[in-house]
Coordinates of C-alpha atoms in Angstrom, one line a residue:
X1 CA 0.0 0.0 0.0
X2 CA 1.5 3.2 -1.1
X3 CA 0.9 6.5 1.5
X4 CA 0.5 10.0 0.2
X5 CA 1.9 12.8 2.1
X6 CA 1.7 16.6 1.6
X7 CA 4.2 17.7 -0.1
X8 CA 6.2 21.1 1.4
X9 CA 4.7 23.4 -1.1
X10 CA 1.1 22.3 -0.3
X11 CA 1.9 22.6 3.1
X12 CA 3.5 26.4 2.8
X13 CA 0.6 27.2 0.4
X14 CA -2.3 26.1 3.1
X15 CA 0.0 27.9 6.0
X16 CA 0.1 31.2 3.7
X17 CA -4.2 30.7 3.3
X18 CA -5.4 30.4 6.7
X19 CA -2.8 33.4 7.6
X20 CA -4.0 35.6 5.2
X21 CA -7.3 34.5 6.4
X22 CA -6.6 35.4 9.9
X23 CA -5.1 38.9 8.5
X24 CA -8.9 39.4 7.0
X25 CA -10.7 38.7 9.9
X26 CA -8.7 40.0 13.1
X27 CA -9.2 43.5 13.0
X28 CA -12.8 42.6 11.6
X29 CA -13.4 41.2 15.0
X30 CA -11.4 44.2 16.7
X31 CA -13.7 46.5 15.5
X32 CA -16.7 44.4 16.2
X33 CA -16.1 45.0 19.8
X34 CA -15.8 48.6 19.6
X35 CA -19.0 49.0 17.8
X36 CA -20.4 46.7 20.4
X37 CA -19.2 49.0 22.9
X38 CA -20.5 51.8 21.2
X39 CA -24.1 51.0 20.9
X40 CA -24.0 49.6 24.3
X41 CA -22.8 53.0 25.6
X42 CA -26.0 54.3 23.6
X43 CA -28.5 52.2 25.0
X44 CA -27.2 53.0 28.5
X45 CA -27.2 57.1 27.7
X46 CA -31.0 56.3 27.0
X47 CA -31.3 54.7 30.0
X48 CA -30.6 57.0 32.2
X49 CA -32.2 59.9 30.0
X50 CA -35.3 57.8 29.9
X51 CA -34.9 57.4 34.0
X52 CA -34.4 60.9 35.1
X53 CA -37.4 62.1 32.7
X54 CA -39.4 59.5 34.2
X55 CA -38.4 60.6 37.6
X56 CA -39.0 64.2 36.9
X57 CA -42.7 63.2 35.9
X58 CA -43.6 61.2 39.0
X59 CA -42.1 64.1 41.1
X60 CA -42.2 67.7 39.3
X61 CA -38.9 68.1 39.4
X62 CA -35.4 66.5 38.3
X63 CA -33.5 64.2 40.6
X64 CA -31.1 65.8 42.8
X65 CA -31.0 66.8 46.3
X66 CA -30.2 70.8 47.5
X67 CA -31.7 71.8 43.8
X68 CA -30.7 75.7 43.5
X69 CA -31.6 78.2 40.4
X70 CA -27.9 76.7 39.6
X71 CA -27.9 74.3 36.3
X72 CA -26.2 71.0 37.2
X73 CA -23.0 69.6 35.4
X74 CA -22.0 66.1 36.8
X75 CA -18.6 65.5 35.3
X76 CA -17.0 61.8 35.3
X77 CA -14.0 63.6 36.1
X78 CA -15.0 65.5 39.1
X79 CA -18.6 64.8 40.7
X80 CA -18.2 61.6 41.2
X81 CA -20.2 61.8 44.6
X82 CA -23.0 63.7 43.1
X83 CA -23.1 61.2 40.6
X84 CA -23.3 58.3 42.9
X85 CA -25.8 59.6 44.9
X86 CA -28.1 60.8 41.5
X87 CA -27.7 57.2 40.4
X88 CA -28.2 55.8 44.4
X89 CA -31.9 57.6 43.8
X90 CA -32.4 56.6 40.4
X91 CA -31.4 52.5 41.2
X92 CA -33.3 53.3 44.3
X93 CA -30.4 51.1 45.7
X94 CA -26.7 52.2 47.5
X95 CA -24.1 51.2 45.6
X96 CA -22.9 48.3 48.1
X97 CA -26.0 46.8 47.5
X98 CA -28.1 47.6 50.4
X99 CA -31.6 49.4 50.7
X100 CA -31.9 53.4 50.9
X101 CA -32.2 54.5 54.4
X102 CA -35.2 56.3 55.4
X103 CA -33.7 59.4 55.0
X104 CA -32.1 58.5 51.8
X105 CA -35.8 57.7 50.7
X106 CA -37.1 60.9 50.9
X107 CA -35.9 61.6 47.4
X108 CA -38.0 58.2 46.6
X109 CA -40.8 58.2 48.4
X110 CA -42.6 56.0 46.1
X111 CA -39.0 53.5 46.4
X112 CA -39.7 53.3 42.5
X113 CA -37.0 51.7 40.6
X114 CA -36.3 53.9 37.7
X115 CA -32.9 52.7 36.2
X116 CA -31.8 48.9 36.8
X117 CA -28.6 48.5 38.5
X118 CA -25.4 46.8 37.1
X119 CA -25.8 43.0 37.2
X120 CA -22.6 42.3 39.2
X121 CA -20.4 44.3 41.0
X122 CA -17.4 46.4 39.8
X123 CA -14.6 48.1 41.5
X124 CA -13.9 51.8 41.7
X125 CA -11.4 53.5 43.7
X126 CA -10.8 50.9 46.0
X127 CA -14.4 50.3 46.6
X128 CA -16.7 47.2 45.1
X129 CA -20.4 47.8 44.8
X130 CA -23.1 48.6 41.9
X131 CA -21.8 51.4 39.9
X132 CA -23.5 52.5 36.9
X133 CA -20.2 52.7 34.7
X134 CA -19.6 53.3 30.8
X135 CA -18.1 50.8 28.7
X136 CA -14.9 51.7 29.1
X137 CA -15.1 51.5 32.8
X138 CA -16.0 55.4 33.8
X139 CA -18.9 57.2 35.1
X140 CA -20.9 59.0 32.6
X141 CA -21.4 62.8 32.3
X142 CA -25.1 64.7 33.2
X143 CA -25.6 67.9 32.8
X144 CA -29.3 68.9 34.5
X145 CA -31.4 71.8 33.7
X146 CA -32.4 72.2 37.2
X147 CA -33.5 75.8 36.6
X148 CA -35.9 75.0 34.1
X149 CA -35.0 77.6 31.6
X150 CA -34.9 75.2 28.8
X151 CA -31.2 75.3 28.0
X152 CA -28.0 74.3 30.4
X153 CA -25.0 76.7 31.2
X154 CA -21.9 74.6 31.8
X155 CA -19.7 77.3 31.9
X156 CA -16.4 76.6 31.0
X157 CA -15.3 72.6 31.7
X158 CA -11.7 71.9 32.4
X159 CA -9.7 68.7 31.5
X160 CA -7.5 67.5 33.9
X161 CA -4.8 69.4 32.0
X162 CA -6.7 72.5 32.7
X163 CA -7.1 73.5 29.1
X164 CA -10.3 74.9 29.0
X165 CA -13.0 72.7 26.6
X166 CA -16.5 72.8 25.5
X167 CA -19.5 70.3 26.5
X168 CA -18.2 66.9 25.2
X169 CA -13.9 68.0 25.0
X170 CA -14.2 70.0 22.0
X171 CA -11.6 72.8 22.6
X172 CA -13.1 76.2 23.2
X173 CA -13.1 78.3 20.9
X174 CA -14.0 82.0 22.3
X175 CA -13.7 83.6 25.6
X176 CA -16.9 83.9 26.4
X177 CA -17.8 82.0 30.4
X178 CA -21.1 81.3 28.4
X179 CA -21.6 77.7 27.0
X180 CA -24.8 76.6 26.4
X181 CA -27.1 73.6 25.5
X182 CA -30.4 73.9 24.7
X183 CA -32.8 71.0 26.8
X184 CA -33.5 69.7 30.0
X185 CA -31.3 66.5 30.4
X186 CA -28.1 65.5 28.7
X187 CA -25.3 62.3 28.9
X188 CA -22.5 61.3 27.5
X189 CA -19.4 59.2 27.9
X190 CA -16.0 60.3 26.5
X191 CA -15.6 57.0 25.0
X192 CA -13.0 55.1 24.4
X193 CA -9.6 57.0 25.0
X194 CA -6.1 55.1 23.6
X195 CA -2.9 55.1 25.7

């Protein structure tokens, strides 16, 4: 009985297939999770718009505690306790996972759930719990018209460099302290940012 074997050229030419193959379909994949990221980010974003509006229609007015005339910008940056505690009333839970208190529930009297929480735990600064995080693993940015003038005045926002940017990092590009949005409730996420 006489065996057949590859011979090295078939075997070179197979090994060049698959890893041009593999060239194809790599960053096919790569970008597959990006965009997955991307919408997931989205549905998220209407989440919690679709939560706070909600709120605001059971209560008369948006969610936040010591409301002023003062329009409310909850960067990821720099509010983080403000935004734990807006998300703590919207989860109608604390973020280690334990009931409001019955202080605490005087911004939820009805203890309505208006935004699920995470399904597991994650850890931020140190801390485990139920944080409502982006993606990419940050807290999202709210910006509240809680004087009901119809538009939002974040001022001027400052990176961590301390270059001075517009709603959403663009760079600023007048002087003026003025930086408007016309609406009642916005969020975003900075997305994904590379090394």
């Amino acid at each position: 009985m006489k065996r057949q074997f590859f011979t090295l050229v078939e075997l070179l030419l197979v090994i060049a297939i698959i890893a041009i193959l593999a060239g194809i379909a790599i960053p096919v994949v790569g970008g597959m999770n990006k965009k997955g990221k991307e919408t997931k980010a989205r549905a998220e974003i209407n989440a919690i718009i679709t939560a706070i509006k909600q709120y605001e229609a059971d209560y008369g007015i948006l969610p936040f505690t010591g409301l002023k005339n003062d329009d409310i910008f909850i960067t990821a940056k720099d509010n983080t306790a403000k935004y734990d505690e807006l998300m703590k009333y919207l989860m109608n839970l604390r973020p280690n996972g334990e009931n409001l208190t019955e202080e605490e529930r005087l911004c939820n009297p009805k203890n309505k759930r208006y935004l699920d929480p995470p399904s597991k735990k994650v850890k931020v600064d140190d801390e485990e719990g139920y944080y409502f995080l982006d993606p990419w693993g940050r807290r999202y940015n709210i910006a509240l018209d809680t004087g009901y003038d119809g538009k939002v005045n974040l001022g001027d926002c400052e990176d961590k460099a301390g270059d001075t940017e517009n709603f959403g990092g663009e760079p600023a590009k007048t002087e003026s302290k003025d930086n408007y949005l016309m609406g009642k409730v916005f969020v975003f996420s900075y997305g994904y940012k590379g090394p």
